[in-house]
Amino acid sequence: FRSDMKKINIVSIIISIIFVVILIFLVQYGFILCLTSLYEKLKLPIFSSFVTIGSFLLSMMSFLIIKTKETIFDSEKYEQTFLKHKKFNEKLLKYDPIRRLANTTFWAIVICYLTSFTTITLGSIQNLYVIYFCIFINMFSFVFVLSLVFTFKKLFNVWLSFTE
């Protein structure tokens, strides 16, 4: 999971930068005539969406972490696999993967709430560069949460293999 978390951050930043660069190009060449009025219309739905996503992740996090620990990390099958890998790397800790997932989920929650706050506060400023920044934050959060969903999918696949 460690490399997945780094990939999530890098991919989120790269996709967000690409999106904002394309948006700047579209605005400069007249394809999007009034970005400020468009963003003003989308500001409230973006705000409520990220508050909802953050709240859902917050409620899901505790359930997911506890159930995953009980089902996977406390199982005999995982213990055997862990001991095999521990022979090659003494620094391994038994609950590191679930700890990293909990940390990444926590940061996704924080990012969602910060995105909501930024959207409703800075998004009210009628400056094109501030709006570009807000859109960058929105895209970063969206891609970060979407990447986290794929990480959860991997975890569910592992979870199901341990319950069989």
mmCIF file of C-alpha atoms in Angstrom:
data_model
loop_
_atom_site.group_PDB
_atom_site.id
_atom_site.type_symbol
_atom_site.label_atom_id
_atom_site.label_comp_id
_atom_site.label_asym_id
_atom_site.label_seq_id
_atom_site.Cartn_x
_atom_site.Cartn_y
_atom_site.Cartn_z
ATOM 1 C CA PHE A 1 0.000 0.000 0.000
ATOM 2 C CA ARG A 2 2.920 2.389 0.565
ATOM 3 C CA SER A 3 3.690 2.858 -3.117
ATOM 4 C CA ASP A 4 -0.033 3.214 -3.847
ATOM 5 C CA MET A 5 -0.297 6.158 -1.466
ATOM 6 C CA LYS A 6 2.616 7.958 -3.106
ATOM 7 C CA LYS A 7 1.123 7.283 -6.520
ATOM 8 C CA ILE A 8 -2.216 8.729 -5.389
ATOM 9 C CA ASN A 9 -0.553 12.008 -4.422
ATOM 10 C CA ILE A 10 1.548 12.282 -7.565
ATOM 11 C CA VAL A 11 -1.289 11.368 -9.931
ATOM 12 C CA SER A 12 -3.657 13.791 -8.183
ATOM 13 C CA ILE A 13 -1.258 16.689 -8.545
ATOM 14 C CA ILE A 14 -0.385 15.914 -12.176
ATOM 15 C CA ILE A 15 -3.996 15.537 -13.312
ATOM 16 C CA SER A 16 -4.989 18.720 -11.471
ATOM 17 C CA ILE A 17 -2.195 20.714 -13.073
ATOM 18 C CA ILE A 18 -3.069 19.394 -16.531
ATOM 19 C CA PHE A 19 -6.734 20.259 -16.010
ATOM 20 C CA VAL A 20 -5.965 23.815 -14.883
ATOM 21 C CA VAL A 21 -3.509 24.363 -17.775
ATOM 22 C CA ILE A 22 -6.166 23.218 -20.255
ATOM 23 C CA LEU A 23 -8.688 25.488 -18.561
ATOM 24 C CA ILE A 24 -6.322 28.469 -18.779
ATOM 25 C CA PHE A 25 -5.831 27.744 -22.490
ATOM 26 C CA LEU A 26 -9.600 27.570 -23.054
ATOM 27 C CA VAL A 27 -10.184 30.856 -21.243
ATOM 28 C CA GLN A 28 -7.344 32.691 -23.021
ATOM 29 C CA TYR A 29 -8.527 31.667 -26.462
ATOM 30 C CA GLY A 30 -12.169 32.448 -25.808
ATOM 31 C CA PHE A 31 -13.642 28.959 -25.570
ATOM 32 C CA ILE A 32 -14.915 29.700 -22.079
ATOM 33 C CA LEU A 33 -16.098 33.287 -22.056
ATOM 34 C CA CYS A 34 -16.873 33.905 -18.416
ATOM 35 C CA LEU A 35 -15.206 31.470 -16.047
ATOM 36 C CA THR A 36 -16.028 33.584 -13.003
ATOM 37 C CA SER A 37 -19.797 33.404 -13.557
ATOM 38 C CA LEU A 38 -19.568 29.678 -14.341
ATOM 39 C CA TYR A 39 -17.619 29.029 -11.150
ATOM 40 C CA GLU A 40 -20.076 31.179 -9.181
ATOM 41 C CA LYS A 41 -22.910 28.893 -10.319
ATOM 42 C CA LEU A 42 -20.958 25.732 -9.444
ATOM 43 C CA LYS A 43 -19.579 26.964 -6.120
ATOM 44 C CA LEU A 44 -22.457 25.793 -3.892
ATOM 45 C CA PRO A 45 -22.786 22.292 -5.462
ATOM 46 C CA ILE A 46 -19.008 21.806 -5.179
ATOM 47 C CA PHE A 47 -19.101 22.924 -1.551
ATOM 48 C CA SER A 48 -21.928 20.582 -0.588
ATOM 49 C CA SER A 49 -20.431 17.674 -2.557
ATOM 50 C CA PHE A 50 -17.095 17.795 -0.766
ATOM 51 C CA VAL A 51 -18.722 18.241 2.649
ATOM 52 C CA THR A 52 -20.829 15.158 1.913
ATOM 53 C CA ILE A 53 -17.849 13.118 0.674
ATOM 54 C CA GLY A 54 -15.769 14.112 3.698
ATOM 55 C CA SER A 55 -18.568 13.200 6.095
ATOM 56 C CA PHE A 56 -19.127 9.860 4.382
ATOM 57 C CA LEU A 57 -15.419 9.019 4.522
ATOM 58 C CA LEU A 58 -15.331 9.992 8.186
ATOM 59 C CA SER A 59 -18.180 7.665 9.072
ATOM 60 C CA MET A 60 -16.874 4.856 6.873
ATOM 61 C CA MET A 61 -13.288 5.105 8.090
ATOM 62 C CA SER A 62 -13.786 3.728 11.574
ATOM 63 C CA PHE A 63 -15.957 0.849 10.384
ATOM 64 C CA LEU A 64 -13.605 -0.064 7.563
ATOM 65 C CA ILE A 65 -10.455 0.062 9.670
ATOM 66 C CA ILE A 66 -11.901 -2.019 12.513
ATOM 67 C CA LYS A 67 -13.457 -4.655 10.240
ATOM 68 C CA THR A 68 -10.326 -4.906 8.091
ATOM 69 C CA LYS A 69 -8.159 -5.361 11.151
ATOM 70 C CA GLU A 70 -10.422 -8.072 12.526
ATOM 71 C CA THR A 71 -10.920 -9.895 9.222
ATOM 72 C CA ILE A 72 -7.484 -9.641 7.614
ATOM 73 C CA PHE A 73 -4.760 -8.560 10.003
ATOM 74 C CA ASP A 74 -5.818 -10.714 12.949
ATOM 75 C CA SER A 75 -6.243 -13.837 10.826
ATOM 76 C CA GLU A 76 -3.903 -16.811 10.927
ATOM 77 C CA LYS A 77 -3.391 -16.638 7.150
ATOM 78 C CA TYR A 78 -2.111 -13.049 7.362
ATOM 79 C CA GLU A 79 0.079 -13.899 10.345
ATOM 80 C CA GLN A 80 1.810 -16.635 8.356
ATOM 81 C CA THR A 81 2.274 -14.382 5.325
ATOM 82 C CA PHE A 82 3.543 -11.568 7.512
ATOM 83 C CA LEU A 83 6.112 -13.795 9.255
ATOM 84 C CA LYS A 84 7.448 -14.958 5.873
ATOM 85 C CA HIS A 85 7.933 -11.353 4.746
ATOM 86 C CA LYS A 86 9.375 -10.318 8.101
ATOM 87 C CA LYS A 87 12.291 -12.699 7.558
ATOM 88 C CA PHE A 88 13.397 -10.577 4.597
ATOM 89 C CA ASN A 89 12.675 -7.191 6.168
ATOM 90 C CA GLU A 90 12.978 -6.803 9.938
ATOM 91 C CA LYS A 91 11.454 -3.306 9.827
ATOM 92 C CA LEU A 92 8.024 -4.585 8.808
ATOM 93 C CA LEU A 93 5.241 -3.961 11.286
ATOM 94 C CA LYS A 94 2.121 -6.067 11.345
ATOM 95 C CA TYR A 95 -0.415 -3.249 11.104
ATOM 96 C CA ASP A 96 1.512 -0.884 8.803
ATOM 97 C CA PRO A 97 -0.752 -1.343 5.746
ATOM 98 C CA ILE A 98 -3.914 -0.578 7.709
ATOM 99 C CA ARG A 99 -2.195 2.332 9.442
ATOM 100 C CA ARG A 100 -1.218 3.838 6.073
ATOM 101 C CA LEU A 101 -4.738 3.352 4.742
ATOM 102 C CA ALA A 102 -6.172 5.070 7.819
ATOM 103 C CA ASN A 103 -3.741 7.973 7.373
ATOM 104 C CA THR A 104 -4.581 8.343 3.696
ATOM 105 C CA THR A 105 -8.296 8.244 4.450
ATOM 106 C CA PHE A 106 -7.788 10.857 7.158
ATOM 107 C CA TRP A 107 -5.976 13.138 4.721
ATOM 108 C CA ALA A 108 -8.729 12.620 2.143
ATOM 109 C CA ILE A 109 -11.243 13.793 4.748
ATOM 110 C CA VAL A 110 -9.121 16.833 5.582
ATOM 111 C CA ILE A 111 -8.655 17.641 1.891
ATOM 112 C CA CYS A 112 -12.419 17.387 1.268
ATOM 113 C CA TYR A 113 -13.199 19.781 4.119
ATOM 114 C CA LEU A 114 -10.444 22.188 3.059
ATOM 115 C CA THR A 115 -11.769 22.109 -0.495
ATOM 116 C CA SER A 116 -15.243 22.971 0.747
ATOM 117 C CA PHE A 117 -13.873 25.807 2.854
ATOM 118 C CA THR A 118 -11.711 27.132 0.011
ATOM 119 C CA THR A 119 -14.582 26.923 -2.449
ATOM 120 C CA ILE A 120 -16.967 28.890 -0.288
ATOM 121 C CA THR A 121 -14.443 31.499 0.899
ATOM 122 C CA LEU A 122 -11.803 32.093 -1.786
ATOM 123 C CA GLY A 123 -14.283 31.149 -4.507
ATOM 124 C CA SER A 124 -16.215 34.332 -3.698
ATOM 125 C CA ILE A 125 -13.299 36.497 -4.846
ATOM 126 C CA GLN A 126 -13.853 37.657 -8.410
ATOM 127 C CA ASN A 127 -10.246 37.164 -9.554
ATOM 128 C CA LEU A 128 -9.375 34.768 -12.364
ATOM 129 C CA TYR A 129 -6.172 33.521 -10.694
ATOM 130 C CA VAL A 130 -7.961 32.817 -7.417
ATOM 131 C CA ILE A 131 -10.575 30.864 -9.345
ATOM 132 C CA TYR A 132 -7.817 28.893 -11.100
ATOM 133 C CA PHE A 133 -6.407 28.068 -7.662
ATOM 134 C CA CYS A 134 -9.840 26.980 -6.393
ATOM 135 C CA ILE A 135 -10.371 24.803 -9.466
ATOM 136 C CA PHE A 136 -6.928 23.258 -8.926
ATOM 137 C CA ILE A 137 -7.865 22.433 -5.314
ATOM 138 C CA ASN A 138 -11.209 21.008 -6.459
ATOM 139 C CA MET A 139 -9.583 18.784 -9.079
ATOM 140 C CA PHE A 140 -6.840 17.673 -6.703
ATOM 141 C CA SER A 141 -9.457 16.650 -4.127
ATOM 142 C CA PHE A 142 -11.595 14.897 -6.708
ATOM 143 C CA VAL A 143 -8.707 12.870 -8.128
ATOM 144 C CA PHE A 144 -7.336 12.118 -4.645
ATOM 145 C CA VAL A 145 -10.701 10.762 -3.464
ATOM 146 C CA LEU A 146 -11.184 8.846 -6.711
ATOM 147 C CA SER A 147 -7.758 7.244 -6.278
ATOM 148 C CA LEU A 148 -8.683 6.371 -2.710
ATOM 149 C CA VAL A 149 -11.773 4.588 -4.032
ATOM 150 C CA PHE A 150 -9.532 2.375 -6.187
ATOM 151 C CA THR A 151 -7.354 1.689 -3.142
ATOM 152 C CA PHE A 152 -10.472 0.628 -1.228
ATOM 153 C CA LYS A 153 -11.341 -1.656 -4.130
ATOM 154 C CA LYS A 154 -7.951 -3.373 -3.782
ATOM 155 C CA LEU A 155 -8.510 -3.695 -0.056
ATOM 156 C CA PHE A 156 -11.941 -5.248 -0.586
ATOM 157 C CA ASN A 157 -10.441 -7.790 -2.987
ATOM 158 C CA VAL A 158 -7.859 -8.748 -0.356
ATOM 159 C CA TRP A 159 -10.565 -8.792 2.305
ATOM 160 C CA LEU A 160 -12.706 -11.165 0.263
ATOM 161 C CA SER A 161 -9.755 -13.468 -0.401
ATOM 162 C CA PHE A 162 -9.143 -13.733 3.358
ATOM 163 C CA THR A 163 -12.781 -14.537 4.107
ATOM 164 C CA GLU A 164 -12.923 -17.460 1.672
#
